[in-house]
Coordinates of C-alpha atoms in Angstrom, one line a residue:
Chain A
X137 CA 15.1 -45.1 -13.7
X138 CA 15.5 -45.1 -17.1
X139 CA 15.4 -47.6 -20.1
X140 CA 17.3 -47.6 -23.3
X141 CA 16.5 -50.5 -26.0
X142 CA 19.3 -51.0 -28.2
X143 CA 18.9 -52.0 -32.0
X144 CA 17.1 -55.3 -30.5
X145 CA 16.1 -57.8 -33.2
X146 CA 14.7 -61.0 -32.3
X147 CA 13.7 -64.2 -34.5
X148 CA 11.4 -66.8 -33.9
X149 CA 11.6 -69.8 -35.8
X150 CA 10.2 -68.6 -39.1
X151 CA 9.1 -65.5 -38.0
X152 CA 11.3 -62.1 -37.5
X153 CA 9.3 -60.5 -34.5
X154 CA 11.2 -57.2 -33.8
X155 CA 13.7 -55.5 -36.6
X156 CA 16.4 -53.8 -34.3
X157 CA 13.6 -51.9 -32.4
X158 CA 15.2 -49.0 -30.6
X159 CA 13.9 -47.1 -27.8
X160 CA 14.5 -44.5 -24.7
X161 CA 11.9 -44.9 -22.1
X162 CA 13.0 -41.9 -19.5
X163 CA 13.1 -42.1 -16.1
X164 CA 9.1 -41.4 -14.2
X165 CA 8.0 -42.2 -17.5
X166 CA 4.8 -43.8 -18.2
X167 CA 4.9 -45.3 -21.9
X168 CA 2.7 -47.1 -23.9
X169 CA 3.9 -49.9 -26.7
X170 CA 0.3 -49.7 -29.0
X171 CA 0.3 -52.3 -32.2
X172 CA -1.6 -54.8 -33.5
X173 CA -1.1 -58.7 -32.0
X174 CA 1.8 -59.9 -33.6
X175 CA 3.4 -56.3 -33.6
X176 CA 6.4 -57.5 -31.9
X177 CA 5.2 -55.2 -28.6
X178 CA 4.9 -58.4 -26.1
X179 CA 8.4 -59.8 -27.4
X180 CA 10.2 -56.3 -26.8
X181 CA 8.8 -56.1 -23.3
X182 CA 10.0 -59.8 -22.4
X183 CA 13.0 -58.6 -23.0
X184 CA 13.4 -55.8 -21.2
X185 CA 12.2 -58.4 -18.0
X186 CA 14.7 -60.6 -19.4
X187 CA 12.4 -63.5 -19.7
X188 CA 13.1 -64.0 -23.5
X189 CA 16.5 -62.6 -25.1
X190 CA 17.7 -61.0 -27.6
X191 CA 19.3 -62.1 -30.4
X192 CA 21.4 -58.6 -31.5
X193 CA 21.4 -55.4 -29.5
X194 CA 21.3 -54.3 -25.9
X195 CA 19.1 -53.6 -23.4
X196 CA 19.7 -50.7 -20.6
X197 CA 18.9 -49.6 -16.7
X198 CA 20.2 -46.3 -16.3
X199 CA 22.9 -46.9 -18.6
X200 CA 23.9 -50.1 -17.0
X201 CA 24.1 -53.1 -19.6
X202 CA 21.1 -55.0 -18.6
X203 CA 21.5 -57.8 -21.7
X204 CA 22.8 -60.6 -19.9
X205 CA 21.6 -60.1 -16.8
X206 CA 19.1 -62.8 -15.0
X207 CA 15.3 -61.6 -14.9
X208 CA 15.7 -62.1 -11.0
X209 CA 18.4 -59.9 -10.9
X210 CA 16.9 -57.0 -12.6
X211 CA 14.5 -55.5 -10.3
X212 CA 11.9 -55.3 -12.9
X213 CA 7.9 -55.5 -11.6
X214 CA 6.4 -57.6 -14.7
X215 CA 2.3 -57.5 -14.6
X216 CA 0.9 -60.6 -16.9
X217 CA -2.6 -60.0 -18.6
X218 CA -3.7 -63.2 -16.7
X219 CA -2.2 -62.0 -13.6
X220 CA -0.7 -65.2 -13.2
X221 CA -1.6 -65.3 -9.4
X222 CA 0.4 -68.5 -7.3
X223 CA -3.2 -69.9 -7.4
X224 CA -2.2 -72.1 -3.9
X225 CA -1.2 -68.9 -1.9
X226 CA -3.8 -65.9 -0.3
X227 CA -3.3 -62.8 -1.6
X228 CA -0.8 -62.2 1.6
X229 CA 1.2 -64.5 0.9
X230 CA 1.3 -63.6 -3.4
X231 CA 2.0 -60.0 -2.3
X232 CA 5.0 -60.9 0.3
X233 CA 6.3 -63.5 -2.6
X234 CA 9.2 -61.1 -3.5
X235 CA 10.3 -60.9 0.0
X236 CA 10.1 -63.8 1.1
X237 CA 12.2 -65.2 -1.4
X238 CA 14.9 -62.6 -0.8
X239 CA 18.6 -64.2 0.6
X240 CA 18.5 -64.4 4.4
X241 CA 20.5 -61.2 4.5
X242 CA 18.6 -58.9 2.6
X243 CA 15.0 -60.2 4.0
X244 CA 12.8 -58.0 6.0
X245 CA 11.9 -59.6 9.3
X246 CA 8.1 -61.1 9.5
X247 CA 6.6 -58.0 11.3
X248 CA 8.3 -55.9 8.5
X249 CA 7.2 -58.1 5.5
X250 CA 3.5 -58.0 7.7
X251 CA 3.4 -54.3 7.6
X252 CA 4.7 -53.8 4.0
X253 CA 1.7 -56.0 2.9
X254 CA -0.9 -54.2 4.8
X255 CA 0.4 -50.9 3.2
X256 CA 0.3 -52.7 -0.5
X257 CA -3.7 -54.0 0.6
X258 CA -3.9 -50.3 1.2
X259 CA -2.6 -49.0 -1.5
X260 CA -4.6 -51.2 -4.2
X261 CA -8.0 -50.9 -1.8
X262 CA -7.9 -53.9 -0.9
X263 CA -8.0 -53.7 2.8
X264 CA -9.8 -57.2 4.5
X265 CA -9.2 -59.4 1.5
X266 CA -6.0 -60.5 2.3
X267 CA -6.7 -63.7 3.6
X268 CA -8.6 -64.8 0.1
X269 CA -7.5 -67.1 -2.6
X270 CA -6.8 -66.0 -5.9
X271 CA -10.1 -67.9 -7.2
X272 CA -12.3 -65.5 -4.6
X273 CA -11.3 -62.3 -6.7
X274 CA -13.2 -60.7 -9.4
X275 CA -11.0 -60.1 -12.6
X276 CA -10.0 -56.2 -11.5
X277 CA -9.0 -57.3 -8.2
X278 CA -6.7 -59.9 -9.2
X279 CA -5.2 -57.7 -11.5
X280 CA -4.9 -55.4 -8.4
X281 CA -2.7 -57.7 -6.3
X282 CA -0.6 -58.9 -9.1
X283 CA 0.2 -55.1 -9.5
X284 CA 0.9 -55.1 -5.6
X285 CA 3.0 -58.1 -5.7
X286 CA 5.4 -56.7 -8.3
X287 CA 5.8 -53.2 -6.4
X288 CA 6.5 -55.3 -3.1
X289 CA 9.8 -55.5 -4.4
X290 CA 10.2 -51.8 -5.0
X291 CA 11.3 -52.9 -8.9
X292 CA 13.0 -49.9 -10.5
X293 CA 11.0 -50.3 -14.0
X294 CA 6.9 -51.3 -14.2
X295 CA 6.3 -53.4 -17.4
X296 CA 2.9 -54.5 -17.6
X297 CA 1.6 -56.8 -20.5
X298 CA -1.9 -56.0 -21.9
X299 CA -3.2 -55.9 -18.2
X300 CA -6.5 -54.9 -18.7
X301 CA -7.0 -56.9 -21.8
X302 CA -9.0 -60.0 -19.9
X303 CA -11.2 -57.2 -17.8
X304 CA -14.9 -56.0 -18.8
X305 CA -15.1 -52.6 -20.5
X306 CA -16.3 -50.5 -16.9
X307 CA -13.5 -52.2 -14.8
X308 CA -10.2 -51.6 -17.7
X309 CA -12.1 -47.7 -17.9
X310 CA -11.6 -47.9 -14.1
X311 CA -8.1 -49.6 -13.4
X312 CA -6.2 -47.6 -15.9
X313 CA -7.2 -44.1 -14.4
X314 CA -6.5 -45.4 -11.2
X315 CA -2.9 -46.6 -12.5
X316 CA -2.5 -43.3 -13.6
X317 CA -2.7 -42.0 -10.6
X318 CA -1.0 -44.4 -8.8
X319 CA 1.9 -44.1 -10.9
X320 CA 1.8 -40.3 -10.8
X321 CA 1.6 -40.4 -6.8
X322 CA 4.6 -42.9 -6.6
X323 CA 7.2 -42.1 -9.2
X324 CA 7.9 -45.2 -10.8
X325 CA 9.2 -45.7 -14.4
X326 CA 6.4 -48.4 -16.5
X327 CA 6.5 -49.9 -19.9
X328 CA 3.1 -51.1 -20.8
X329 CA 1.4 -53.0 -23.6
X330 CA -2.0 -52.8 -25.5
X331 CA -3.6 -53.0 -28.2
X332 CA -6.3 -50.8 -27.3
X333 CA -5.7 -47.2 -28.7
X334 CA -8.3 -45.9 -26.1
X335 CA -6.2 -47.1 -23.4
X336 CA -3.1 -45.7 -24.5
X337 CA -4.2 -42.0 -25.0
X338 CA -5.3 -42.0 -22.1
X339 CA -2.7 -43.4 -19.8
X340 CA 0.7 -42.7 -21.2
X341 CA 2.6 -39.5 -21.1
X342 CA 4.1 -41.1 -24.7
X343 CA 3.2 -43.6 -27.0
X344 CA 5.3 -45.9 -29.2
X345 CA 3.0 -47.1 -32.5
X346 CA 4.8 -50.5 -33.5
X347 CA 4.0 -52.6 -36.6
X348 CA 5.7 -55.9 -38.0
X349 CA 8.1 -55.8 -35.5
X350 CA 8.9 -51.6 -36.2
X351 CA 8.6 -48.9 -34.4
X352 CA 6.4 -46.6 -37.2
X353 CA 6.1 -43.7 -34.3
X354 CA 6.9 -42.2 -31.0
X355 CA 5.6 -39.4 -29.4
X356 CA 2.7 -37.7 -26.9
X357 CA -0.7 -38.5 -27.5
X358 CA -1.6 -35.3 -28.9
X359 CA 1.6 -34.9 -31.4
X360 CA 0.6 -38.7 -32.2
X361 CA -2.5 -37.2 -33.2
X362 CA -1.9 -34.2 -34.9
X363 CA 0.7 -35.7 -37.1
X364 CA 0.5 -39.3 -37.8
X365 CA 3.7 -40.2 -39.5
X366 CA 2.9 -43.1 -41.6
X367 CA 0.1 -44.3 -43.2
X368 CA 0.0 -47.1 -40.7
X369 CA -0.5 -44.8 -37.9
X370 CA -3.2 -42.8 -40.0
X371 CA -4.8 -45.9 -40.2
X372 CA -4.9 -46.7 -37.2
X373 CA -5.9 -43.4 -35.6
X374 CA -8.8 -43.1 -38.1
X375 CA -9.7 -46.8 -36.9
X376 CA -9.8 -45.6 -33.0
X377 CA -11.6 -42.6 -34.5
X378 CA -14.0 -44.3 -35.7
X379 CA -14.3 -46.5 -32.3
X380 CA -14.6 -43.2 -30.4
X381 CA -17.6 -42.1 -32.1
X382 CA -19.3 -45.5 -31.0
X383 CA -18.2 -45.5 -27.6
X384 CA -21.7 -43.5 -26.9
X385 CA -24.0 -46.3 -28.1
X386 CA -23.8 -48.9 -25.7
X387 CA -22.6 -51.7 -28.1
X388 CA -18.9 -50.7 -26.6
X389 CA -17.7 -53.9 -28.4
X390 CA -19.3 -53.6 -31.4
X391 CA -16.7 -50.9 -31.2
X392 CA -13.4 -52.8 -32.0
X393 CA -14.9 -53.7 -34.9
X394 CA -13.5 -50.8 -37.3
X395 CA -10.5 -50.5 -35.1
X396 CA -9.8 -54.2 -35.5
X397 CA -10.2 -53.6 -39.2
X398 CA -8.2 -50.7 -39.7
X399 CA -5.6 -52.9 -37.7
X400 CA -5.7 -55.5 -40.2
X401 CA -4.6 -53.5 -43.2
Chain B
X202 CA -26.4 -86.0 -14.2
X203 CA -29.5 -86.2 -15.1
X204 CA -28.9 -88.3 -18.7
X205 CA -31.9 -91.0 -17.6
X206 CA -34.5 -88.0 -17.9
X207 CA -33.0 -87.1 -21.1
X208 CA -35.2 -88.9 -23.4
X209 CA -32.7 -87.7 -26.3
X210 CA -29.4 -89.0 -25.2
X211 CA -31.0 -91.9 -23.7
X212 CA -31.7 -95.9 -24.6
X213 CA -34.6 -97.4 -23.9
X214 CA -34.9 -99.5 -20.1
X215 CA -34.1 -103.0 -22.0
X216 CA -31.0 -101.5 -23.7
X217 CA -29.8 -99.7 -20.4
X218 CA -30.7 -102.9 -18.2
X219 CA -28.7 -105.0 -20.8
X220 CA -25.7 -103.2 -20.9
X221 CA -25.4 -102.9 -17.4
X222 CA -26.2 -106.4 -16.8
X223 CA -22.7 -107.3 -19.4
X224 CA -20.7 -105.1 -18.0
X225 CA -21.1 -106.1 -14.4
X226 CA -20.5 -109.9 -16.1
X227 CA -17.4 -109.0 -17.9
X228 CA -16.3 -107.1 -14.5
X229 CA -17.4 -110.2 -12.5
X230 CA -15.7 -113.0 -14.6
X231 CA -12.5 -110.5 -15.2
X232 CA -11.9 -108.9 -11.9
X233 CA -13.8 -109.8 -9.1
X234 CA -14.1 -114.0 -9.6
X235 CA -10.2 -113.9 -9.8
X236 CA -9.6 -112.1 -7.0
X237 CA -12.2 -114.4 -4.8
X238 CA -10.5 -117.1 -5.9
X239 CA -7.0 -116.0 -5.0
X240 CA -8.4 -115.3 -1.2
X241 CA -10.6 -118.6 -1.3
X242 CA -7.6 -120.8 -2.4
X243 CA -5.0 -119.1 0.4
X244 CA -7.6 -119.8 2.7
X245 CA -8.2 -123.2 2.0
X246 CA -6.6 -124.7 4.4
X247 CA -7.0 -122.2 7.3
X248 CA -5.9 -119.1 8.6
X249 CA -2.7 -121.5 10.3
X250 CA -1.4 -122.4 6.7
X251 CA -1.9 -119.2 5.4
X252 CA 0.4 -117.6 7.8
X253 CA 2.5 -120.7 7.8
X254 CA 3.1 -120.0 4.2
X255 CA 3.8 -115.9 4.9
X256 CA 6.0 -116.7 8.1
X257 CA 8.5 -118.3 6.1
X258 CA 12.1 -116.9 5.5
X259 CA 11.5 -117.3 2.1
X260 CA 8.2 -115.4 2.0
X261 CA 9.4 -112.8 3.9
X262 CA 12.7 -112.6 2.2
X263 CA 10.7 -111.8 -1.3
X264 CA 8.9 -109.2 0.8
X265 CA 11.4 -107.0 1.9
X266 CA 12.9 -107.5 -1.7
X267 CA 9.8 -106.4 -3.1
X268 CA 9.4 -103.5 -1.0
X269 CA 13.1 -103.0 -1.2
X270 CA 13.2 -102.3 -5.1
X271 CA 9.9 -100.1 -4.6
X272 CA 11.4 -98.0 -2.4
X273 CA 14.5 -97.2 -4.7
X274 CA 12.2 -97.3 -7.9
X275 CA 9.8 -95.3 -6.5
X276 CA 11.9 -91.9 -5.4
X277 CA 14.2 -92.8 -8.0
X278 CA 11.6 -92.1 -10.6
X279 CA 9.7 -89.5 -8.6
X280 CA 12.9 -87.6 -9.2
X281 CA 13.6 -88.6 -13.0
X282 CA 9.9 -88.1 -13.9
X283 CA 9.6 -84.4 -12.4
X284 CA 12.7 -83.7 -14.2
X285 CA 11.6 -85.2 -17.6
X286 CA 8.1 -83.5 -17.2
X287 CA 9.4 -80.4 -16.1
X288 CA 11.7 -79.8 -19.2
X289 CA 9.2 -81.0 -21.8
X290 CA 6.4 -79.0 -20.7
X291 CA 8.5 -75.8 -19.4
X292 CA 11.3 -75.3 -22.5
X293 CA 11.4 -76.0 -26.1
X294 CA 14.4 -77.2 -27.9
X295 CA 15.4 -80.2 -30.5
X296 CA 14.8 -83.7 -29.8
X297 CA 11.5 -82.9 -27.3
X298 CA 9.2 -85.1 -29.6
X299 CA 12.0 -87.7 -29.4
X300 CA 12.2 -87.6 -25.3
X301 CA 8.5 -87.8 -24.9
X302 CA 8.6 -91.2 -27.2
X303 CA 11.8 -92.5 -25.0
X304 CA 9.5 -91.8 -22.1
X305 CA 7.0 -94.3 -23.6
X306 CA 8.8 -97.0 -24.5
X307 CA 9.0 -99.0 -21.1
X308 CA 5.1 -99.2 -21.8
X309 CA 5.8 -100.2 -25.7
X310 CA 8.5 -102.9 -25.2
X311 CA 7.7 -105.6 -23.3
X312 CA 9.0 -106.4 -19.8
X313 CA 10.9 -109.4 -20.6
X314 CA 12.6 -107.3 -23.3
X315 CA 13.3 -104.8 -20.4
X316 CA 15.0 -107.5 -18.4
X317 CA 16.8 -108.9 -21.2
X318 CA 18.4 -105.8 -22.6
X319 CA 20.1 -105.3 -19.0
X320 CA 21.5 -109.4 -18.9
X321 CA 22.9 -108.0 -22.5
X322 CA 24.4 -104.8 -20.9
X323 CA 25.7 -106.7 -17.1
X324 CA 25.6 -110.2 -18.0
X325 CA 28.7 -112.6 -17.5
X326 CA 29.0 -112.0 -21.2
X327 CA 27.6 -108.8 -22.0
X328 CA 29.3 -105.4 -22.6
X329 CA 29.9 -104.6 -18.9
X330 CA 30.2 -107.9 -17.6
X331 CA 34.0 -108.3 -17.5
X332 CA 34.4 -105.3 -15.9
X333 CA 32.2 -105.7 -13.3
X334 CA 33.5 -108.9 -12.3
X335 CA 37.1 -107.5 -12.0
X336 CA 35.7 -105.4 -9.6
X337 CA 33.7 -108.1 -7.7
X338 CA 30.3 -106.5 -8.6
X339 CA 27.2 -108.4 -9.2
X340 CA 24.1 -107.0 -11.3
X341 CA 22.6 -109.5 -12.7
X342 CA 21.1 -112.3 -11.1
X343 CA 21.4 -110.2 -7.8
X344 CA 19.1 -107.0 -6.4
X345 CA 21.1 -104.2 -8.6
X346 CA 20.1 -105.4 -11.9
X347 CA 16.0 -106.5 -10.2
X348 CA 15.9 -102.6 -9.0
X349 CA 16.8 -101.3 -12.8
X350 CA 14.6 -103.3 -14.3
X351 CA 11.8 -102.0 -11.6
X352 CA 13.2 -98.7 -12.7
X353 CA 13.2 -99.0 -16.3
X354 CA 9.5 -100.6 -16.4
X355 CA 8.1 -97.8 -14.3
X356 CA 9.7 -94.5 -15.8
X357 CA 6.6 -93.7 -17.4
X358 CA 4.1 -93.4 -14.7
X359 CA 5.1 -90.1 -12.9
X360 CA 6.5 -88.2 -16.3
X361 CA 3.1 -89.2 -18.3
X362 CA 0.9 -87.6 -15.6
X363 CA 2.4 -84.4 -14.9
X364 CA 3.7 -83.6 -18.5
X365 CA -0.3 -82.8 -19.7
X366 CA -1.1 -81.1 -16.0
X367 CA 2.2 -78.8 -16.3
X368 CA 2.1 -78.0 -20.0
X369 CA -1.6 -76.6 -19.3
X370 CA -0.6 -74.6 -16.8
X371 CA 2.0 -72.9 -18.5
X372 CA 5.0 -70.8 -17.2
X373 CA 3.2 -67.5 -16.2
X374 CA 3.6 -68.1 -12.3
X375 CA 7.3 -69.4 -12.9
X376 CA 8.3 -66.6 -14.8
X377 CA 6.5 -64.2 -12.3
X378 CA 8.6 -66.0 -9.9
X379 CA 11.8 -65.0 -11.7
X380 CA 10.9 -61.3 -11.8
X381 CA 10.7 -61.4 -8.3
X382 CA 13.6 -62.5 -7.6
X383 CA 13.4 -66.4 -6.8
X384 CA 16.1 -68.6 -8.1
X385 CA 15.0 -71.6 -9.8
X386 CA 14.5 -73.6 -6.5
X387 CA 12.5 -71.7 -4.6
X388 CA 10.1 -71.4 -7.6
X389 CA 10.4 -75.1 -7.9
X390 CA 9.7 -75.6 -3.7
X391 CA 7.2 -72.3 -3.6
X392 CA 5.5 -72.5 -6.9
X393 CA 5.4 -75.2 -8.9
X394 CA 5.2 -78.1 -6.8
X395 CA 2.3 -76.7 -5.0
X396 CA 0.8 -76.6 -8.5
X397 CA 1.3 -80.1 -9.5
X398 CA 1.2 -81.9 -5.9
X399 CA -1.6 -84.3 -7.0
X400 CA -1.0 -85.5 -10.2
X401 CA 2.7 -86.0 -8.6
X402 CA 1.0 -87.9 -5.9
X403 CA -1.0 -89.8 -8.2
X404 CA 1.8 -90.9 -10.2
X405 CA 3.9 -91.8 -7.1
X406 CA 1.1 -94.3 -6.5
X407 CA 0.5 -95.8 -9.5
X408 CA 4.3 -95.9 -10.3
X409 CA 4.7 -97.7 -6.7
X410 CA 1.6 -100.1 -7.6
X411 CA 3.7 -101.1 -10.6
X412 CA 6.7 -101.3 -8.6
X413 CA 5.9 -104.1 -6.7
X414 CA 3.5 -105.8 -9.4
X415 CA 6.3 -106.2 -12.3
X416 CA 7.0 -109.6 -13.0
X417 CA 8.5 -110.5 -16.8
X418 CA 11.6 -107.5 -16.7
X419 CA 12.5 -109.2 -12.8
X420 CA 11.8 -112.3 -14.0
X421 CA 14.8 -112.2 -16.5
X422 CA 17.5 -110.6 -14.3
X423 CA 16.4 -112.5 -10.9
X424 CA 17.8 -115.4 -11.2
X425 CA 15.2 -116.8 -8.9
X426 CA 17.6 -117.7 -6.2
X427 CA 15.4 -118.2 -3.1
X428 CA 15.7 -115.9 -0.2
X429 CA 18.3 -113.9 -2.2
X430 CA 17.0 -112.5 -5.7
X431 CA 12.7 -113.8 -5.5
X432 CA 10.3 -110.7 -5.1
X433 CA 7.0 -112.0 -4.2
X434 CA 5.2 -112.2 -7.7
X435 CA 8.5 -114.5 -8.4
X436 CA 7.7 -116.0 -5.1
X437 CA 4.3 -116.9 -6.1
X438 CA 5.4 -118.5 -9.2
X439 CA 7.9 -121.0 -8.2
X440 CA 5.4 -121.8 -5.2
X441 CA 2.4 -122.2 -7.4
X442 CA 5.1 -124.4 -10.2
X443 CA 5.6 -126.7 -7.4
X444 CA 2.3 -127.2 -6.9
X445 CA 1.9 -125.9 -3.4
X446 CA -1.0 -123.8 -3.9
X447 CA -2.2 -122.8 -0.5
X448 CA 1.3 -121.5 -0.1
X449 CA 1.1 -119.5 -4.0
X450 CA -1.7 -118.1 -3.0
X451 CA -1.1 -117.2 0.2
X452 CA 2.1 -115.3 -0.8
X453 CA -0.4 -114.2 -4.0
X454 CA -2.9 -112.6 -1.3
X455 CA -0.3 -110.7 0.2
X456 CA 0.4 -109.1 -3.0
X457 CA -2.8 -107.9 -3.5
X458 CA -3.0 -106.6 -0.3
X459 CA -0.4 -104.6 -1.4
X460 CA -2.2 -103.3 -4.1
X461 CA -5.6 -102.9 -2.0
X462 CA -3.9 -100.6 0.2
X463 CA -2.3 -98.6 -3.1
X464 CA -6.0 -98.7 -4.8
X465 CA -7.4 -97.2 -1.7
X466 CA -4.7 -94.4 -1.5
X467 CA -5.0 -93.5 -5.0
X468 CA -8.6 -93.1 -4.5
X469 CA -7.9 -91.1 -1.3
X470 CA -5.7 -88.8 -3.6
X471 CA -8.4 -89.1 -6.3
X472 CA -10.7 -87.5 -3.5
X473 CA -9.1 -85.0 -2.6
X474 CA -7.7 -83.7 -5.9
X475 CA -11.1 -83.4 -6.8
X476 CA -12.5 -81.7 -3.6
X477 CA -10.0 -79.1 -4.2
X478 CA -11.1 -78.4 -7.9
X479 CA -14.6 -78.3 -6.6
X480 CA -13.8 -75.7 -3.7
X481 CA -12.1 -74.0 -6.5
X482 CA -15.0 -74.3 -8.5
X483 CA -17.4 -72.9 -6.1
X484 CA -15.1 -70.5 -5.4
X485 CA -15.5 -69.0 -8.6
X486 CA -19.0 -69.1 -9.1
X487 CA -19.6 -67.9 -5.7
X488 CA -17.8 -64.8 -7.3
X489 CA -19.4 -64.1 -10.3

């Protein structure tokens, strides 16, 4: 399914986070949002969930207005860099969550909802964890049922919000190939979020450079690269450059150091 | 844990002995000499007076009175405190810092202010006095205006402990909810209840203890007709101002019955909030 932001602009009190951002995310796509914090990137991908909203401009599915349309009615999967696990449930139960919330109508019997669960376990390799609390689960495998909880619902768009930021460097290196791949095996459409140039490259098919609430470029990793288009993007390229030439020495986060600076400027 | 093998952070054995040694006095002369006293006198007499002085339609009519105004106080503000918490700690708009002060002020004013500020509003002669006669209704000086003055003096107990538990959790699990596709309810029922069940609970009891405790607001809007408008701590006074004192403090034991049994709940809840942070705990550095 495809997304289409609409000249979105959105203002905080004292603070104009996104300047009539407009962007086509196509269908199977797998795009990344890259900027600095305070870019406006997280604010642009609450709205397309529909948990903040706009103040001008529209948001589309498939080029059905979306704008004022309920977060819960959206069939969106939304992946929180804290995975924001229900804390008092197993990971069962936080994986079934969407289903079992579904009007009586529409919900899959128990033995469905069962099966459906055991396939997500599968799935995110999490086969005989099931019955554990959110609390029993390293960082990457929380992050891995969060993901399994939003595709219970079979949601038509992925948006995931920094959601390897909290992990160590060997487990984000790990999850985002494996995303990759899970994405490419099942066909879904995902907006995600970083800050981490690294991670973007890598992952996306394109990616969207923003800045003060601006989109400065779009594009695939290697056009981003062979022709920055503003000096922001140079910048920040050079910065990751930089970053890449460390990433041999084991001081990996001695690393973000340049990038971090080049971000700042 | 370990502070008294700390020779950094610790006083020397006079100082510790002599601190100790005032604060079980001050506890002793504040708290626990009172409260032996209260038993001692209701016993005075006997077990047979005591229970004369409970087994008395007055007595008892206080009691249910008392437990009467609890248990429309109690829910009432279980309901108005989740609500209050819920939409300080869950939205922003204007006037928040404004409904968190008017949230606090049943524990700035004073009680008697409480009760007088309802004789103003429902009195014979206060705004809404005439028109409740017309209509034959009764507030003041009858159980109405005793339960909204039990109300009004125990808003604050459930709001004040959930607001800092729910504003540090945040809205991540809610809003996950919503993507999911659970209408506001169910993420009420499903997720955040679950989340805040024991400061809730915890609240509930100290609001309750309150409850059946409050004295100056009743006091004001009673009336202190016998059998009809007396809750107990009323009960105790007009007992104890006629100088029957095996029957004050007999009613007076009761009382603090009531509030053994609440103190021994809350610590129950205490318990058992704090078992479940400390499977939590180990949980997580079981994990690491």
């Amino acid at each position: 399914m495809s997304v289409s932001i609409q000249a979105v602009d959105k203002q905080f009190v004292g603070f104009h986070a996104l300047h009539g951002v407009s962007l086509e995310v196509p269908s199977g796509g797998l795009v990344a949002l890259l900027g600095p914090s305070g870019c406006g990137k997280t604010t642009l991908l609450r709205i397309v969930a529909g948990l903040d909203r706009a103040d001008r401009g529209r948001v589309l599915f498939d080029g059905e207005d979306m704008t004022a349309v309920h977060a819960r009615d959206r069939r969106i999967g939304f992946v929180f860099q804290h995975y924001a696990l229900f804390k008092h449930m197993t990971v069962r139960d936080n994986i079934a969550f969407g289903l079992t919330v579904k009007p009586r109508r529409e919900r899959p019997t128990r033995a469905a909802i069962a099966a459906r669960v055991d396939e997500l376990l599968g799935l995110v390799q999490l086969e005989g964890l099931g019955g554990r609390y959110p609390v029993q689960l390293s960082g990457g495998q929380r992050q891995r049922v969060a993901l399994a909880r939003a595709l219970a619902v079979e949601p038509r768009v992925l948006l995931l919000d920094e959601p390897f930021g909290a992990l160590d460097a060997r487990v984000r290196k790990e999850l985002r190939r494996w995303l990759r791949e899970l994405h490419d095996s099942l066909h879904f459409t995902s907006l995600f979020v970083t800050h981490d140039l690294d991670e973007a490259l890598e992952v996306a098919d394109q990616v969207v450079v923003m800045n003060a609430g601006r989109i400065e470029q779009q594009g695939t990793p290697e056009a981003l690269c062979a022709d920055p288009a503003t000096p922001f993007v140079r910048d920040f390229l050079d910065g990751a450059a930089l970053a890449a030439d460390r990433v041999a020495s084991p001081a990996r986060v001695a690393a973000t150091g340049p990038l971090r600076l080049a971000l700042s400027m | 844990m370990s502070a008294a093998s700390n020779p950094v952070i610790t006083e020397t054995r006079g100082v510790r002995v002599l601190l100790i040694a005032l604060a079980c006095l001050f506890l002793g002369v504040v708290l626990v000499l009172p409260l032996a006293v209260v038993v001692g006198e209701a016993l005075a007499k006997g077990l047979g007076a005591w229970w004369a002085a409970i087994d008395e339609p007055n007595a008892l009519a206080a009691l249910r009175l008392t437990l009467t105004a609890a248990a429309i106080a109690v829910p009432a503000n279980l309901v108005f405190g989740v609500c209050a918490a819920w939409a300080v700690a869950k939205f922003e708009f204007k006037g928040k810092q404004l409904l968190i002060t008017l949230i606090d002020l049943p524990f700035a004013v004073s009680p008697v202010i409480a009760g007088l500020i309802y004789v103003l509003l429902f009195g014979a002669h206060g705004w809404f006095g005439p028109a409740l006669a017309a209509h034959d209704l009764k507030v003041i000086f009858a159980v109405p205006g005793i339960v909204l003055a039990t109300v009004f003096v125990t808003f604050p107990f459930v709001a004040r402990e959930l607001i800092p538990v729910m504003q540090a959790q945040g809205s991540d699990e809610e809003e996950v909810a919503a993507t999911l596709g659970a209408s506001g309810w169910q993420t009420f029922w499903r997720v955040t209840l679950p989340n805040i069940k024991w400061a809730l609970l915890y609240g509930v009891i100290l609001c309750n203890a309150r409850a059946m405790g409050e004295f100056g607001a009743v006091s004001v809007v009673s009336g202190h007709i016998r059998g009809l408008t007396n809750t107990l701590p009323l009960h105790v006074e007009i007992l104890y101002n006629e100088y029957n004192f095996v029957a004050a403090f007999a009613t007076a034991s009761l009382l603090m019955l009531l509030a053994l049994i609440t103190l021994v709940l809350k610590s129950l809840v205490e318990a058992r909030a704090a078992a479940a942070a400390r499977a939590a705990h180990k949980a997580r550095e079981h994990n690491s």
